[in-house]
Amino acid sequence: MRQLFLRPGAEELTYEIRGIVKKARQVEALGYAMTWENIGDPIQKSNHVPDWMKEIIADLLKEDKTYGYADSKGVLETRKFLANLNNERGGTQISAEDILFFNGLGDAIAKLYQFLIPTARIIGPSPAYSTHSSAEAAHANAAPITYKLDPDNQWLPDMEDLYLKVRYNPSIVGILIINPDNPTGMVYPKEVLEGFVKIAEEFNLLLITDEIYQNITYNGITAVPLADVIGKRPAISLKGISKEFPWPGARCGWMEFYNRESSKEFSKLCQTLENAKMIEVCSTILPQLAIPKIMKHPAYFKYREEANDQIGKRSDWMREILGDIPGIKFNPTQGAFYNTIVFEEGVLKEGQSLPIQDEKLQSLLNSWLEEKGMPLDKRFVYNLLAAEQICVVPISSFCSDLRGFRVTLLEENEEVFKNTFRRLGKAIREYLRS
């Protein structure tokens, strides 16, 4: 080309959650059926959208207003509804003007980091949800800065690690919290959230929380919204409907700005994000119109309660099947619908493998394993893909030094779910013995 045109940091944008699909499609091309455990798409796992929910959406499609523009910030009635949901809890209060809609949280996350100066860093958890870590790294043209989540302490954050990194790195301007967490399925107790706030107050930091799984908790656990504990600190909450309704194809998410006038810099950031949305005109209107109608429907609470109970059962089944396997660290999940399983240090080795009878499959696997510098958990994931046709995601792809993999708890058919994880457990044992 005439000159370089790709901005520094662009190569940091990676998404192994979908990237591994390319490998899985190669296996499918050989005539094998694939078990997809790589992505949190309830629809892909045959989750049924309730008929009453579909009727609401169908009725909206009959109204002319559904086909027009929304306000740039989003449908006013919906923003008032969401602000009221927050305010009913009695924590930090917001108005409809503090809510800004995007075409999915991926869009919101990209915009958020896009307008930060490259030297302004947001420290996030590790393992990290790759949409956050990749976008943050791309904006800074540097590796993500992370604090540790501890698999030996139920995946709770290492607050000393976070504190020291914030204290000795003045480029850090904000802390990212994902609660309930993706990829670990942990839900943070209130005192842990208060610990984040305490650090933010000491170093005058912005708090950002991804709460898209806020209403997906189970087995006696509930998630505390950040707004309940932040007081006067500036903060942004990221929320959406893709997992909760579930309606991932709607691409509908929003930001909630808390205490936007408490900091001149934060106020400017909020205004910049709103200006950027005005340039786009608006986000898609149909799902915005549907949100209050669906969430106020008399069947909604029971629907979400029953769906959460089912995920909780699957979490218990997974613990029964995988919880006692030697060589791995297993933590039962509390929220969202993922589990991260970590291998004990030293159990993974270069020469390990799973038996494969099909020479074409073996040849395919051999070609994948030619990748230089491949993390050992990725070698396991590729072996699992070829030998068992189960598609999971290596934890090394979640900005982590740990070695393991993420699975989902979305399969609704009990027999299929248990069979998948029995096969997975057998493969783990066999691989570690090889």
CSV table of N, CA and C in Angstrom, one decimal, residues 10-81:
chain,number,residue,atom,x,y,z
A,10,ALA,N,-4.4,-2.4,16.6
A,10,ALA,CA,-5.5,-3.1,16.0
A,10,ALA,C,-5.3,-4.6,16.0
A,11,GLU,N,-4.1,-5.0,16.1
A,11,GLU,CA,-3.8,-6.5,16.1
A,11,GLU,C,-4.2,-7.1,17.4
A,12,GLU,N,-4.5,-6.3,18.4
A,12,GLU,CA,-4.9,-6.8,19.8
A,12,GLU,C,-6.3,-7.3,19.8
A,13,LEU,N,-7.1,-7.0,18.7
A,13,LEU,CA,-8.5,-7.4,18.7
A,13,LEU,C,-8.6,-8.8,18.2
A,14,THR,N,-8.8,-9.7,19.2
A,14,THR,CA,-9.0,-11.1,19.0
A,14,THR,C,-10.2,-11.6,19.7
A,15,TYR,N,-10.8,-12.7,19.2
A,15,TYR,CA,-12.0,-13.3,19.8
A,15,TYR,C,-12.0,-14.8,19.6
A,16,GLU,N,-11.3,-15.5,20.4
A,16,GLU,CA,-11.1,-16.9,20.3
A,16,GLU,C,-12.4,-17.7,20.4
A,17,ILE,N,-13.4,-17.1,21.1
A,17,ILE,CA,-14.7,-17.7,21.4
A,17,ILE,C,-15.3,-18.0,20.0
A,18,ARG,N,-15.2,-17.1,19.1
A,18,ARG,CA,-15.7,-17.4,17.7
A,18,ARG,C,-14.6,-17.9,16.8
A,19,GLY,N,-13.3,-17.6,17.1
A,19,GLY,CA,-12.2,-18.0,16.2
A,19,GLY,C,-12.1,-19.6,16.2
A,20,ILE,N,-12.4,-20.2,17.3
A,20,ILE,CA,-12.2,-21.7,17.3
A,20,ILE,C,-13.3,-22.4,16.4
A,21,VAL,N,-14.3,-21.6,16.1
A,21,VAL,CA,-15.4,-22.2,15.2
A,21,VAL,C,-14.8,-22.6,13.9
A,22,LYS,N,-13.8,-21.9,13.4
A,22,LYS,CA,-13.2,-22.2,12.1
A,22,LYS,C,-12.7,-23.6,12.1
A,23,LYS,N,-12.0,-24.0,13.3
A,23,LYS,CA,-11.5,-25.4,13.4
A,23,LYS,C,-12.6,-26.4,13.5
A,24,ALA,N,-13.7,-26.0,14.3
A,24,ALA,CA,-14.8,-26.9,14.4
A,24,ALA,C,-15.5,-27.2,13.1
A,25,ARG,N,-15.6,-26.2,12.3
A,25,ARG,CA,-16.2,-26.3,11.0
A,25,ARG,C,-15.4,-27.3,10.1
A,26,GLN,N,-14.1,-27.3,10.3
A,26,GLN,CA,-13.3,-28.3,9.5
A,26,GLN,C,-13.6,-29.7,9.9
A,27,VAL,N,-13.9,-29.9,11.2
A,27,VAL,CA,-14.3,-31.2,11.7
A,27,VAL,C,-15.7,-31.6,11.2
A,28,GLU,N,-16.6,-30.7,11.2
A,28,GLU,CA,-17.9,-30.9,10.6
A,28,GLU,C,-17.9,-31.3,9.2
A,29,ALA,N,-16.9,-30.7,8.4
A,29,ALA,CA,-16.8,-30.9,7.0
A,29,ALA,C,-16.4,-32.4,6.7
A,30,LEU,N,-15.9,-33.1,7.7
A,30,LEU,CA,-15.5,-34.5,7.6
A,30,LEU,C,-16.7,-35.4,8.0
A,31,GLY,N,-17.9,-34.8,8.3
A,31,GLY,CA,-19.1,-35.6,8.5
A,31,GLY,C,-19.4,-35.8,10.0
A,32,TYR,N,-18.7,-35.1,10.9
A,32,TYR,CA,-19.0,-35.2,12.3
A,32,TYR,C,-19.9,-34.2,12.9
A,33,ALA,N,-20.8,-34.5,13.8
A,33,ALA,CA,-21.6,-33.6,14.5
A,33,ALA,C,-20.9,-32.9,15.6
A,34,MET,N,-21.1,-31.6,15.8
A,34,MET,CA,-20.3,-30.9,16.8
A,34,MET,C,-21.2,-30.6,18.0
A,35,THR,N,-20.6,-30.7,19.2
A,35,THR,CA,-21.2,-30.2,20.4
A,35,THR,C,-20.6,-28.8,20.8
A,36,TRP,N,-21.4,-27.8,20.7
A,36,TRP,CA,-20.9,-26.4,20.8
A,36,TRP,C,-21.0,-26.0,22.3
A,37,GLU,N,-19.8,-25.8,22.9
A,37,GLU,CA,-19.7,-25.2,24.2
A,37,GLU,C,-18.8,-24.0,24.2
A,38,ASN,N,-18.7,-23.3,23.1
A,38,ASN,CA,-17.8,-22.2,23.0
A,38,ASN,C,-18.4,-20.9,23.2
A,39,ILE,N,-19.7,-20.7,23.1
A,39,ILE,CA,-20.3,-19.4,23.1
A,39,ILE,C,-21.6,-19.4,23.9
A,40,GLY,N,-21.9,-18.3,24.6
A,40,GLY,CA,-23.0,-18.2,25.4
A,40,GLY,C,-24.3,-17.7,24.6
A,41,ASP,N,-24.7,-18.5,23.7
A,41,ASP,CA,-25.9,-18.2,22.9
A,41,ASP,C,-27.0,-19.2,23.3
A,42,PRO,N,-27.9,-18.7,24.1
A,42,PRO,CA,-29.0,-19.6,24.5
A,42,PRO,C,-29.8,-20.2,23.3
A,43,ILE,N,-30.0,-19.4,22.3
A,43,ILE,CA,-30.8,-19.8,21.2
A,43,ILE,C,-30.1,-21.0,20.4
A,44,GLN,N,-28.8,-20.9,20.3
A,44,GLN,CA,-28.0,-22.0,19.7
A,44,GLN,C,-28.2,-23.3,20.4
A,45,LYS,N,-28.5,-23.2,21.7
A,45,LYS,CA,-28.7,-24.4,22.6
A,45,LYS,C,-30.1,-24.8,22.7
A,46,SER,N,-30.9,-24.3,21.8
A,46,SER,CA,-32.4,-24.6,21.7
A,46,SER,C,-33.2,-24.1,22.9
A,47,ASN,N,-32.7,-23.1,23.6
A,47,ASN,CA,-33.6,-22.4,24.6
A,47,ASN,C,-34.8,-21.9,23.9
A,48,HIS,N,-36.0,-22.1,24.5
A,48,HIS,CA,-37.2,-21.7,23.9
A,48,HIS,C,-37.6,-20.3,24.4
A,49,VAL,N,-37.8,-19.4,23.4
A,49,VAL,CA,-38.3,-18.1,23.7
A,49,VAL,C,-39.8,-18.2,24.0
A,50,PRO,N,-40.3,-17.8,25.1
A,50,PRO,CA,-41.7,-18.0,25.5
A,50,PRO,C,-42.7,-17.4,24.4
A,51,ASP,N,-43.8,-18.0,24.2
A,51,ASP,CA,-44.7,-17.6,23.2
A,51,ASP,C,-45.2,-16.2,23.5
A,52,TRP,N,-45.5,-15.9,24.8
A,52,TRP,CA,-46.0,-14.6,25.1
A,52,TRP,C,-45.0,-13.5,24.8
A,53,MET,N,-43.7,-13.8,24.9
A,53,MET,CA,-42.7,-12.8,24.5
A,53,MET,C,-42.7,-12.6,23.0
A,54,LYS,N,-42.8,-13.7,22.2
A,54,LYS,CA,-42.9,-13.6,20.8
A,54,LYS,C,-44.1,-12.7,20.4
A,55,GLU,N,-45.2,-12.9,21.1
A,55,GLU,CA,-46.4,-12.2,20.8
A,55,GLU,C,-46.2,-10.7,21.0
A,56,ILE,N,-45.5,-10.3,22.0
A,56,ILE,CA,-45.2,-8.9,22.3
A,56,ILE,C,-44.5,-8.3,21.1
A,57,ILE,N,-43.4,-9.0,20.7
A,57,ILE,CA,-42.6,-8.6,19.6
A,57,ILE,C,-43.4,-8.5,18.3
A,58,ALA,N,-44.2,-9.5,18.0
A,58,ALA,CA,-45.0,-9.6,16.8
A,58,ALA,C,-46.0,-8.4,16.8
A,59,ASP,N,-46.6,-8.1,17.9
A,59,ASP,CA,-47.5,-6.9,18.0
A,59,ASP,C,-46.8,-5.6,17.7
A,60,LEU,N,-45.6,-5.5,18.2
A,60,LEU,CA,-44.8,-4.3,18.0
A,60,LEU,C,-44.5,-4.1,16.5
A,61,LEU,N,-44.3,-5.2,15.8
A,61,LEU,CA,-44.0,-5.1,14.4
A,61,LEU,C,-45.2,-4.6,13.5
A,62,LYS,N,-46.4,-4.6,14.2
A,62,LYS,CA,-47.6,-4.1,13.5
A,62,LYS,C,-47.8,-2.6,13.6
A,63,GLU,N,-46.9,-2.0,14.5
A,63,GLU,CA,-47.1,-0.6,14.7
A,63,GLU,C,-46.1,0.2,13.9
A,64,ASP,N,-46.5,1.2,13.3
A,64,ASP,CA,-45.7,2.0,12.4
A,64,ASP,C,-44.4,2.6,13.1
A,65,LYS,N,-44.6,3.0,14.4
A,65,LYS,CA,-43.5,3.6,15.1
A,65,LYS,C,-42.3,2.7,15.2
A,66,THR,N,-42.5,1.4,15.1
A,66,THR,CA,-41.4,0.4,15.2
A,66,THR,C,-40.4,0.6,14.1
A,67,TYR,N,-40.8,1.2,13.0
A,67,TYR,CA,-40.0,1.3,11.8
A,67,TYR,C,-39.3,2.6,11.7
A,68,GLY,N,-39.4,3.5,12.7
A,68,GLY,CA,-38.8,4.8,12.6
A,68,GLY,C,-37.5,4.9,13.4
A,69,TYR,N,-36.9,6.1,13.5
A,69,TYR,CA,-35.8,6.3,14.4
A,69,TYR,C,-36.3,6.4,15.8
A,70,ALA,N,-35.4,6.1,16.7
A,70,ALA,CA,-35.6,6.3,18.2
A,70,ALA,C,-34.8,7.6,18.5
A,71,ASP,N,-35.1,8.2,19.7
A,71,ASP,CA,-34.2,9.2,20.2
A,71,ASP,C,-32.7,8.7,20.1
A,72,SER,N,-31.8,9.6,20.0
A,72,SER,CA,-30.4,9.2,19.9
A,72,SER,C,-30.0,8.4,21.1
A,73,LYS,N,-30.4,8.8,22.3
A,73,LYS,CA,-30.1,8.1,23.5
A,73,LYS,C,-30.8,6.8,23.7
A,74,GLY,N,-32.0,6.7,23.0
A,74,GLY,CA,-32.8,5.5,23.1
A,74,GLY,C,-34.2,5.9,23.4
A,75,VAL,N,-35.2,5.0,23.3
A,75,VAL,CA,-36.6,5.3,23.5
A,75,VAL,C,-36.8,5.8,24.9
A,76,LEU,N,-37.4,7.0,25.0
A,76,LEU,CA,-37.5,7.7,26.3
A,76,LEU,C,-38.3,6.9,27.3
A,77,GLU,N,-39.4,6.3,26.9
A,77,GLU,CA,-40.2,5.5,27.8
A,77,GLU,C,-39.4,4.3,28.4
A,78,THR,N,-38.6,3.7,27.5
A,78,THR,CA,-37.8,2.6,28.0
A,78,THR,C,-36.7,3.1,29.0
A,79,ARG,N,-36.1,4.2,28.7
A,79,ARG,CA,-35.1,4.7,29.6
A,79,ARG,C,-35.7,5.1,30.9
A,80,LYS,N,-36.9,5.7,30.9
A,80,LYS,CA,-37.6,6.0,32.2
A,80,LYS,C,-37.8,4.7,33.0
A,81,PHE,N,-38.3,3.7,32.2
A,81,PHE,CA,-38.6,2.4,32.9
A,81,PHE,C,-37.3,1.8,33.5
